[in-house]
Short mmCIF file of C-alpha atoms in Angstrom, two decimals:
data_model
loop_
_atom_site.label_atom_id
_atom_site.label_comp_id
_atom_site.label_asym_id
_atom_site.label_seq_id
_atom_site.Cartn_x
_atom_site.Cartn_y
_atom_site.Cartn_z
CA UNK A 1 0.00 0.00 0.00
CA UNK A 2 1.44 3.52 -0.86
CA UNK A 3 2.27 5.57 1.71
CA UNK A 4 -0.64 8.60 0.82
CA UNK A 5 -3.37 5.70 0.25
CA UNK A 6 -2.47 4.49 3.88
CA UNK A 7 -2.53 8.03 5.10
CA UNK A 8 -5.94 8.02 3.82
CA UNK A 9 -6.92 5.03 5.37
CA UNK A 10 -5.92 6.05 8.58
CA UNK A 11 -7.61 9.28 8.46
CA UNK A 12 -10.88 7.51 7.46
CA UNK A 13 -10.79 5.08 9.75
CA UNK A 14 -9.84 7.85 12.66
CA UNK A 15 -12.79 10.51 11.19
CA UNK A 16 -15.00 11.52 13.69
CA UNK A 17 -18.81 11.47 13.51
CA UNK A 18 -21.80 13.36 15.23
CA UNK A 19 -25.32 13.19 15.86
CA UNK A 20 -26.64 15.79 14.27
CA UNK A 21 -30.17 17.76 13.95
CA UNK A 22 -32.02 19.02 10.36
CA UNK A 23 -33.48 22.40 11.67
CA UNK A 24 -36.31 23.98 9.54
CA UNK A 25 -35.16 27.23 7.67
CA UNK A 26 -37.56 30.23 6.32
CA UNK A 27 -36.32 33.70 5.02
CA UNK A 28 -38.48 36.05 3.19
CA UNK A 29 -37.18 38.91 0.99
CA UNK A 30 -39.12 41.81 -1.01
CA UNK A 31 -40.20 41.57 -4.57
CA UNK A 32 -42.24 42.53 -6.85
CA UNK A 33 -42.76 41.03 -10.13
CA UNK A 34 -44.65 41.33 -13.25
CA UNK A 35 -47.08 38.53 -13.15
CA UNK A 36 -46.99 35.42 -10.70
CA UNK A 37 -44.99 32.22 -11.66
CA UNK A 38 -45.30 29.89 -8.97
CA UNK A 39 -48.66 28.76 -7.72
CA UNK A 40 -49.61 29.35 -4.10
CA UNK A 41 -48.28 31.87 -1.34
CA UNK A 42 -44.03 31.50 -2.18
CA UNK A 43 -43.73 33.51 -4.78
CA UNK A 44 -46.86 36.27 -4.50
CA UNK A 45 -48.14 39.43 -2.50
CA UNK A 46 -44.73 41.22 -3.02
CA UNK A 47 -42.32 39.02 -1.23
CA UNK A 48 -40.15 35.78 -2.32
CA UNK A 49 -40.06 32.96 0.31
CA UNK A 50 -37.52 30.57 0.71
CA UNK A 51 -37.41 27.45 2.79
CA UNK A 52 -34.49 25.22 3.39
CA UNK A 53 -32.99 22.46 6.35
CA UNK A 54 -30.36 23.03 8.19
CA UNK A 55 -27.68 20.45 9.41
CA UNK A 56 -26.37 21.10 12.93
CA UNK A 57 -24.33 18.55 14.43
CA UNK A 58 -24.48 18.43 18.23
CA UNK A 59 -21.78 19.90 20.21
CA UNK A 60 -20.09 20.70 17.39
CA UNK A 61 -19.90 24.83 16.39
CA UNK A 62 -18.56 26.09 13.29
CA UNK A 63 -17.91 29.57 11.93
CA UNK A 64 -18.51 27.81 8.23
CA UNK A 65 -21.26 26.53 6.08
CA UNK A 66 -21.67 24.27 3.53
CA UNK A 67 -24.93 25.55 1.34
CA UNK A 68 -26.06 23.53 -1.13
CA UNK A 69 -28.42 24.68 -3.87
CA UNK A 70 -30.25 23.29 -6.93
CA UNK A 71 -32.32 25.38 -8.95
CA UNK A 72 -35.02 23.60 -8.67
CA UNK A 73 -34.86 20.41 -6.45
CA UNK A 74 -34.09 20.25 -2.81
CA UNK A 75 -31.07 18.51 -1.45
CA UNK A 76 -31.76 17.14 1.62
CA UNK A 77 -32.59 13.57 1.14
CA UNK A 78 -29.14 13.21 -0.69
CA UNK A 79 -26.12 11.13 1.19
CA UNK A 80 -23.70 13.80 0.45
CA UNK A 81 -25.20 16.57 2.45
CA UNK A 82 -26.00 14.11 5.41
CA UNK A 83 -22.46 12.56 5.33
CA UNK A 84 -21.04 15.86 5.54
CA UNK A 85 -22.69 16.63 8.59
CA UNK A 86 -22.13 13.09 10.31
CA UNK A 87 -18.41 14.38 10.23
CA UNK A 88 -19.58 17.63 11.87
CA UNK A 89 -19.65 20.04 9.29
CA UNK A 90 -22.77 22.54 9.65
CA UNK A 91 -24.58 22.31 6.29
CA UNK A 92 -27.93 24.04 4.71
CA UNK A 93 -29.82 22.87 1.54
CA UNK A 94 -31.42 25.68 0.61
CA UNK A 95 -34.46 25.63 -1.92
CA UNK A 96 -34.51 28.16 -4.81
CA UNK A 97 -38.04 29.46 -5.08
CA UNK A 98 -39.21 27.00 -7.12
CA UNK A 99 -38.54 23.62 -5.51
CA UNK A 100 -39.37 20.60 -7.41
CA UNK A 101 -40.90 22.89 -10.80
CA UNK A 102 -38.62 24.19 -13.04
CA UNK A 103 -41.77 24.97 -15.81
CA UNK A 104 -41.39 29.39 -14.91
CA UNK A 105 -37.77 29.07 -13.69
CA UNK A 106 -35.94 32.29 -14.23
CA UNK A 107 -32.07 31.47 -13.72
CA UNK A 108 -31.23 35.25 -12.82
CA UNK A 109 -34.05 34.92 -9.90
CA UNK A 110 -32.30 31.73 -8.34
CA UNK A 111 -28.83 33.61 -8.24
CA UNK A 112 -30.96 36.52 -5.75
CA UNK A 113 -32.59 33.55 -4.36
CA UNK A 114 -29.11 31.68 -3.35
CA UNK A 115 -28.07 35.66 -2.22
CA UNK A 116 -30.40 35.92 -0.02
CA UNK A 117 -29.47 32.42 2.15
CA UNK A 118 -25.95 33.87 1.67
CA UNK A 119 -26.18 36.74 3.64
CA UNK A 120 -28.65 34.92 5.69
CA UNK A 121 -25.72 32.47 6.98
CA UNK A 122 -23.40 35.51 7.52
CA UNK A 123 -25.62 37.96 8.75
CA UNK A 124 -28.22 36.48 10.97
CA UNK A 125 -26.25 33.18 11.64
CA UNK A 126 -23.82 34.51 12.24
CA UNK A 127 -21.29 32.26 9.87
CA UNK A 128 -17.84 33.36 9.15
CA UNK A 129 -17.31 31.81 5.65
CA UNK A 130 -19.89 30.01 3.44
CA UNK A 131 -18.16 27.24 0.95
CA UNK A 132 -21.28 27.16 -1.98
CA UNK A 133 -21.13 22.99 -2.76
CA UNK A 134 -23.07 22.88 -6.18
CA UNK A 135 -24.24 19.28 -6.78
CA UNK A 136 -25.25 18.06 -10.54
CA UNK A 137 -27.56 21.28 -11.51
CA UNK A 138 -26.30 23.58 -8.48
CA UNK A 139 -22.55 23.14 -10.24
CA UNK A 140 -23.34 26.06 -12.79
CA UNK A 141 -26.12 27.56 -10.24
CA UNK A 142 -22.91 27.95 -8.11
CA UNK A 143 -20.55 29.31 -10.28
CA UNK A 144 -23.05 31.78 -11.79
CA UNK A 145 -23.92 33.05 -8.27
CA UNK A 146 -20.27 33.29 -7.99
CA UNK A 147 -19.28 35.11 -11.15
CA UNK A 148 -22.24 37.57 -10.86
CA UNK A 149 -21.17 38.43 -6.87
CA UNK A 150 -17.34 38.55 -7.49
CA UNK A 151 -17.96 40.69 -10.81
CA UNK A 152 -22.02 41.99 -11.62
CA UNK A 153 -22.97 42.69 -14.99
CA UNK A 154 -26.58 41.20 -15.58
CA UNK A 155 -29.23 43.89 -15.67
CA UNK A 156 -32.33 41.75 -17.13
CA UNK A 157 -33.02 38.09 -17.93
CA UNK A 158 -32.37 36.76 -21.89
CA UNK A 159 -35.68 38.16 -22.56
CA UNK A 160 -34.87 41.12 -21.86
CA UNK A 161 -37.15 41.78 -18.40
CA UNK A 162 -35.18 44.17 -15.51
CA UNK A 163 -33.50 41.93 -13.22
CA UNK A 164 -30.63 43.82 -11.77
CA UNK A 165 -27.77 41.69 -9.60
CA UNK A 166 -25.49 44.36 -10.11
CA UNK A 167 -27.87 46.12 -7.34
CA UNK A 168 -28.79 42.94 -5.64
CA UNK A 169 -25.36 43.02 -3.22
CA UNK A 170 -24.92 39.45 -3.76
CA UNK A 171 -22.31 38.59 -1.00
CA UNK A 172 -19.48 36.46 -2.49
CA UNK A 173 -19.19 33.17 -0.87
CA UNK A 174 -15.77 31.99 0.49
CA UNK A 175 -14.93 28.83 -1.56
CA UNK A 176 -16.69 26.52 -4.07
CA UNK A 177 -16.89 22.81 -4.64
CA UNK A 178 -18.28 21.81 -7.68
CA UNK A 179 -19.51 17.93 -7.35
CA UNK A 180 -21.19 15.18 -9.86
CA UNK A 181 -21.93 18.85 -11.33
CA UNK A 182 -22.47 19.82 -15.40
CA UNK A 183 -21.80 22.99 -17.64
CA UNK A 184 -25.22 24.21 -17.80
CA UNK A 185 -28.68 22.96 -18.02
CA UNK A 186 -28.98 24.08 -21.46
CA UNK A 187 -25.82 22.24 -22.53
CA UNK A 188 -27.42 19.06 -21.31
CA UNK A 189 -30.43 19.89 -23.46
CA UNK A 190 -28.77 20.46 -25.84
CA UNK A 191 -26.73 16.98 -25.69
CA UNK A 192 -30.12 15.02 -24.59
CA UNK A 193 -32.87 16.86 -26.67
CA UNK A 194 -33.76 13.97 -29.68
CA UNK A 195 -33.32 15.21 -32.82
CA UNK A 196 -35.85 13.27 -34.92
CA UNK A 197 -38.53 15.41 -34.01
CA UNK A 198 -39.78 16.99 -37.21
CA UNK A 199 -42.56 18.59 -35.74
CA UNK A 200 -42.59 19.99 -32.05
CA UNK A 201 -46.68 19.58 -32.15
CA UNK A 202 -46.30 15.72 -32.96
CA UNK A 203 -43.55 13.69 -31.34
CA UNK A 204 -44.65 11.00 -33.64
CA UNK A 205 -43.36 12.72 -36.50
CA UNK A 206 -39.67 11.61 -36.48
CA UNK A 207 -36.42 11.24 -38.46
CA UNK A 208 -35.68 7.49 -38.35
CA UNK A 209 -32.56 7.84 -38.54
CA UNK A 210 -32.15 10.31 -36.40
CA UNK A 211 -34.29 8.17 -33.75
CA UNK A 212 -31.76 6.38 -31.69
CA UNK A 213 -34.63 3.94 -30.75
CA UNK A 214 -36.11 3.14 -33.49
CA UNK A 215 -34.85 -0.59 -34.55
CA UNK A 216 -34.57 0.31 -37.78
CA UNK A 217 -32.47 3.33 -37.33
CA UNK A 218 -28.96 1.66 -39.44
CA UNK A 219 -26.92 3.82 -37.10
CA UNK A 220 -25.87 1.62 -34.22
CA UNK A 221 -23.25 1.69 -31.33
CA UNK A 222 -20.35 2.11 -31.76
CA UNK A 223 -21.51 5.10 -33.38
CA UNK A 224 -19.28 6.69 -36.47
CA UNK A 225 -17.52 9.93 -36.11
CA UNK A 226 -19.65 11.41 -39.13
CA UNK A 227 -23.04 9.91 -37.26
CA UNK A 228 -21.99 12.52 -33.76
CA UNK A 229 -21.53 15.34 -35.83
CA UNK A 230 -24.32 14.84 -37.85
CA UNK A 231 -26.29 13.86 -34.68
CA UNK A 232 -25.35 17.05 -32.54
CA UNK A 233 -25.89 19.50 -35.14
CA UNK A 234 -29.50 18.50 -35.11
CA UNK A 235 -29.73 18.71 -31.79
CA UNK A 236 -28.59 22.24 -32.07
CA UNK A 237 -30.60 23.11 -34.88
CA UNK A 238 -33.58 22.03 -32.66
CA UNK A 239 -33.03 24.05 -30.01
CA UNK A 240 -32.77 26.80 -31.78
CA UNK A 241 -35.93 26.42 -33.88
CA UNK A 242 -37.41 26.27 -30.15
CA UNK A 243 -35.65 29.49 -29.37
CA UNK A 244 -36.85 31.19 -32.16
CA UNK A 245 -40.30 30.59 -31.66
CA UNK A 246 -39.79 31.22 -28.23
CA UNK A 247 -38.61 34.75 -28.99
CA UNK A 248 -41.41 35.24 -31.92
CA UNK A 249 -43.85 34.71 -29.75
CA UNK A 250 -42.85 37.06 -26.68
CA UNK A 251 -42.69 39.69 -29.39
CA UNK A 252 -45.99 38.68 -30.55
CA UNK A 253 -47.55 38.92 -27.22
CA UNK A 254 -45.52 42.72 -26.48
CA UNK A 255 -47.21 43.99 -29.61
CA UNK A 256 -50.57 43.04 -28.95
CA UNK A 257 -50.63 44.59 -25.53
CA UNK A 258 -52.87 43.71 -22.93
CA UNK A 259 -52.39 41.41 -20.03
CA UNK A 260 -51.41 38.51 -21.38
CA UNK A 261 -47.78 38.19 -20.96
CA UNK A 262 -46.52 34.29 -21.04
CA UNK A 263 -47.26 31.18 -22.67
CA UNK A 264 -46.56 27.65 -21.60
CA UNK A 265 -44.73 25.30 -24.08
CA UNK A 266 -43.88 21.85 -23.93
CA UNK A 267 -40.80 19.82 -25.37
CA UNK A 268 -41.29 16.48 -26.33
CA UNK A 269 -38.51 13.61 -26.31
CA UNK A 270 -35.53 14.96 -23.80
CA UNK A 271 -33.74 11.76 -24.04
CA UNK A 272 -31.14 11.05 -26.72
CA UNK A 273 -27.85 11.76 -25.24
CA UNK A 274 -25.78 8.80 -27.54
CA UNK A 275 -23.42 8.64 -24.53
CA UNK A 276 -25.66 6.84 -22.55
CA UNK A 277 -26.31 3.98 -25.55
CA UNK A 278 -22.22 3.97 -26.55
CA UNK A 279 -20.27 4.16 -24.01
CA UNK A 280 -17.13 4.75 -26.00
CA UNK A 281 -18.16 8.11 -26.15
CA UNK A 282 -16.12 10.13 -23.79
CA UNK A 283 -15.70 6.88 -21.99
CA UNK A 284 -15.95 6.86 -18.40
CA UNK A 285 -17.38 3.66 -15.58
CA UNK A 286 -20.78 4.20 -16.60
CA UNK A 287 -23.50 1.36 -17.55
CA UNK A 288 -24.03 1.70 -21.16
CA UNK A 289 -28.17 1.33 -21.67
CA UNK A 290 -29.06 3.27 -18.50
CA UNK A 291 -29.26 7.53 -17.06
CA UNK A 292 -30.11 8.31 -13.60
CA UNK A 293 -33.51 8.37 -14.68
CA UNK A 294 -33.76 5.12 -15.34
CA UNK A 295 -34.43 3.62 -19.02
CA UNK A 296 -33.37 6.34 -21.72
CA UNK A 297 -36.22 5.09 -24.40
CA UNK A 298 -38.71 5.80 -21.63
CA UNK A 299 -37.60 8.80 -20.06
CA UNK A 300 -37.24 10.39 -23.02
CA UNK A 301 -41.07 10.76 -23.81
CA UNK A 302 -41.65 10.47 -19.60
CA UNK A 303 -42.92 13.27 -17.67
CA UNK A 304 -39.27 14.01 -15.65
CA UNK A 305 -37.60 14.57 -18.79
CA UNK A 306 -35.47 17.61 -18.57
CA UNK A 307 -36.86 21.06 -20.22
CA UNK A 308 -40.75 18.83 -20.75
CA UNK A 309 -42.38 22.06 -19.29
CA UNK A 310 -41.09 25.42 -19.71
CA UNK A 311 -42.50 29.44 -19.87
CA UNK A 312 -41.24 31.21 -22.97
CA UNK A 313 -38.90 33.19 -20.33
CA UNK A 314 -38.08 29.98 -18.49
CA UNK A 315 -36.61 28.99 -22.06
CA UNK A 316 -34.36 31.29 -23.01
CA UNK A 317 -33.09 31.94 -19.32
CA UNK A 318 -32.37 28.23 -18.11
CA UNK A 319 -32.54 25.83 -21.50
CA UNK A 320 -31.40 28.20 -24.61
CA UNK A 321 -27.47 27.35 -25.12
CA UNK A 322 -27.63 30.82 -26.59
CA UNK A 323 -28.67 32.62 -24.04
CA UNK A 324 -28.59 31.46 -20.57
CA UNK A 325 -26.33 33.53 -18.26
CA UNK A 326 -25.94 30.39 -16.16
CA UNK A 327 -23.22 28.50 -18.20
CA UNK A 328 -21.29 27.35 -16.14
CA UNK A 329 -17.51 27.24 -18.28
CA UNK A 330 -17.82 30.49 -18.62
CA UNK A 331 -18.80 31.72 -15.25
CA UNK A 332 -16.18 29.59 -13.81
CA UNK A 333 -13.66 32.02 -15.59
CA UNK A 334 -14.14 35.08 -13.62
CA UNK A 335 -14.67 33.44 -10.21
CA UNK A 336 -11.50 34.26 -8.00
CA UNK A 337 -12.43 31.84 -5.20
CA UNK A 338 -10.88 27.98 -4.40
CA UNK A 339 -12.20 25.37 -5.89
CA UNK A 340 -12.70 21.78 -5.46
CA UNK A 341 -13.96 19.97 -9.00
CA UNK A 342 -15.04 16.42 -8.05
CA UNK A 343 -15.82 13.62 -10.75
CA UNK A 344 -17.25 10.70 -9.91
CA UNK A 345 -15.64 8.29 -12.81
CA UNK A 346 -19.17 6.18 -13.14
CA UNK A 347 -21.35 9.22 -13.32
CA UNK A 348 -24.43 8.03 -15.10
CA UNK A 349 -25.66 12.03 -15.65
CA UNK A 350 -22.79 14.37 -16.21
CA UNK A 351 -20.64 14.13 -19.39
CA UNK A 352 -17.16 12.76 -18.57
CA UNK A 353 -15.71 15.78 -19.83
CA UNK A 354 -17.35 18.19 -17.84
CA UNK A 355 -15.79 18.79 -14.76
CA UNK A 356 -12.48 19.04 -16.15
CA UNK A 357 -13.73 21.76 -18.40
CA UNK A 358 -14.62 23.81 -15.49
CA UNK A 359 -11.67 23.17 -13.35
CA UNK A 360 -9.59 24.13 -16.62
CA UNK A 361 -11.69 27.36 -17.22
CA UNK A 362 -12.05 28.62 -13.06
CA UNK A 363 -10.23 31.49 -12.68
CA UNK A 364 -8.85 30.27 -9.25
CA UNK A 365 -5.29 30.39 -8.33
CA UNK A 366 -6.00 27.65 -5.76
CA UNK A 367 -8.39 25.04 -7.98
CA UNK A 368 -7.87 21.13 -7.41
CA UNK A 369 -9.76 18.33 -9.27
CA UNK A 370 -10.58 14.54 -7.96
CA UNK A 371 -12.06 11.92 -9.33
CA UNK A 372 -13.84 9.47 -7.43
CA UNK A 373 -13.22 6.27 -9.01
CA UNK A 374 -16.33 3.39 -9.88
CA UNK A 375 -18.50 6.24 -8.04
CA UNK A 376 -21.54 7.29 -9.61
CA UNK A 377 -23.84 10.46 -9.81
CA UNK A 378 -25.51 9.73 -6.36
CA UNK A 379 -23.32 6.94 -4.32
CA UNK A 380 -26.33 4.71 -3.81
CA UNK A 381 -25.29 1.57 -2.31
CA UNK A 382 -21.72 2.72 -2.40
CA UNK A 383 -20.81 3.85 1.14
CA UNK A 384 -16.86 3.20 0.35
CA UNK A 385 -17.47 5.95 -2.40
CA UNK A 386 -19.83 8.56 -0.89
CA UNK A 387 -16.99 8.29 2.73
CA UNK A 388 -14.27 8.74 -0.03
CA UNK A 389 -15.92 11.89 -1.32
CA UNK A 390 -16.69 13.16 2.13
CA UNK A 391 -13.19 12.57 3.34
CA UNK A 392 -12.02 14.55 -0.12
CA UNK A 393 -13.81 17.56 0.94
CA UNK A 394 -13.73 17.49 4.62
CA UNK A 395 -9.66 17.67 3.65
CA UNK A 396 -9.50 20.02 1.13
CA UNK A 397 -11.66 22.56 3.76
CA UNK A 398 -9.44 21.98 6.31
CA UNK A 399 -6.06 22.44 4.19
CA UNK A 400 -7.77 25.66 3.75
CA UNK A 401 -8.73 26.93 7.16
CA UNK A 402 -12.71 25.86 6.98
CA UNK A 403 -14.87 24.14 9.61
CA UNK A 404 -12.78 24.91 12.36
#
């Protein structure tokens, strides 16, 4: 055994672990907005509210917290956050206002939304550094947060509605990790979007050989170079026919005037990413024939698929590769902070090449990358991988001078 690998060893087996308490969150914040998005009480009457679980591990105080934030899941029930605080770390997982619907998500909105728990931790908790842990979606969440507080410059959404973070006083956090974490959500539509639709109305309506499914389809794994490209510039060309009529139709609706503002739009088929069917495409430990969501025939025309349900805004701000401010290569560029890029080598959502990318692009002087080897995106049944990944980031804080 080499010396470091029985350093590690020793260190796991000599990590300490705590009881610890989940502690209901709320924090409300003033805003106005146009028309209402979210059904219910969050997101009306003038105010945003926000709820979220805290971690606290008994008799164990900390002047640092680990926040994690998706835009539009919560985070709670995952192992990561809860092995984190087993080893005593304090840890929040903070809901964007729009947990568990992404159909009216506005990316700029989540960035005030993940503000407002950061100056929650510092200024009413009282915490003296916040480490920002984006997990799959929350990666680019993370860094865009992080970009837009180190350096503003957004003063509306991609279509083109006032939304100013360069007067929001986002409060920078202190450190990043960026964990089983993609470029952006619109790059993974964009590389899981099926490009045999012909017509967005009728699913049915398909290329065949475009279809990755269809048995007839002569294009099978291993796929040729010549198949990709041709493949992925569908893709693209889908998207953008989306896009367009996306942005038609919001002009449409500002000429006629009156109070009808949004329309509703759904994307059929979400599920063609050839990775997951060959996996000698930016090969990794992955099972080829299987996604985190299960079968990727059925998920592609099931109702999780990514981007099924979006507004017109919700479009162009979180799924158009064109115009969402939330990509995360190139928000990692102008973020100053340390980093810690983690890639779990049997990820079974996230691109192989991904988290390099991001680790290559960060602007940080003090950036380190691991990969987690055989782990995939969510550690399930894999205890020796999800401790392995704790004990990576419990270290890497505590090089640096966090969780004391």
């Amino acid at each position: 055994m080499a010396d470091d690998e029985r350093e590690r060893e020793t260190a796991t087996m000599a990590r300490e672990t705590f009881t610890w308490q989940a502690e209901w969150a709320h924090i409300s914040y003033a805003e106005t907005s146009q028309f209402t998005e979210t059904y219910g009480f969050a997101g009306s009457h003038g105010a945003v509210n926000l709820e979220g679980i805290r971690f606290l591990p008994e008799g164990r105080p900390s002047d640092t917290l680990l926040v994690y934030m998706h835009p539009a899941s919560t985070l709670q029930l995952l192992p990561m956050p809860r092995a984190m605080a087993r080893h005593g770390v304090h840890v929040l997982c903070a809901a964007s206002r729009y947990p568990k619907n992404d159909t009216a998500l506005i990316m700029e909105k989540v960035a005030a939304d993940l503000g407002a728990w950061v100056r929650h931790a510092k200024e009413d908790w009282g915490y003296d550094k916040v480490v920002l842990v984006g997990w799959s979606g929350g990666g680019s969440l993370s860094l865009f947060y992080q970009s837009q507080a180190e350096n503003p410059t957004i003063t509306h959404t991609p279509a083109g509605d006032p939304y100013d973070l360069t007067a929001a006083g986002l409060v920078p956090a202190d450190a990043l990790i960026f964990q089983a974490a993609h470029l952006s959500r619109a790059v993974v539509l964009t590389d899981w979007i099926d490009p045999s639709v012909r017509d967005e109305n009728d699913p049915d309506n398909r290329d065949p050989e475009l279809d990755l499914y269809d048995p007839d389809n002569p294009n099978r794994p291993p796929y040729s170079a010549d198949y990709i490209a041709r493949f992925r510039a569908a893709q693209l060309a889908r998207m953008r026919r989306k896009t367009a009529y996306v942005r038609q139709m919001l002009e449409d609706l500002k000429k006629r005037g009156g109070n009808e503002v949004e329309r509703s739009l759904i994307t059929h088929r979400t599920m063609a990413e050839p990775r997951f069917l060959d996996p000698a495409l930016d090969p990794n430990d992955r099972k080829p024939g299987a996604c985190y969501l299960g079968v990727p025939e059925t998920v592609n025309s099931g109702p999780v698929g990514i981007g099924r349900f979006s507004t017109l805004r919700a479009w162009l701000s979180q799924w158009s590769p064109d115009d969402t401010n939330a990509h995360g290569e190139k928000c990692a560029r102008t973020v100053g902070v340390p980093l810690l890029a983690i890639e779990n080598s049997a990820d079974d959502a996230v691109p192989q090449p991904h988290t390099g990318m991001i680790h290559a692009a960060a602007g940080s002087a003090d950036k380190t990358m691991k990969v987690i080897k055989g782990a995939t995106h969510y550690y399930l049944g894999q205890k020796d991988k999800l401790q392995e990944a704790a004990d990576t980031c419990i270290d890497w804080l505590n090089a640096r001078g966090f969780c004391a």
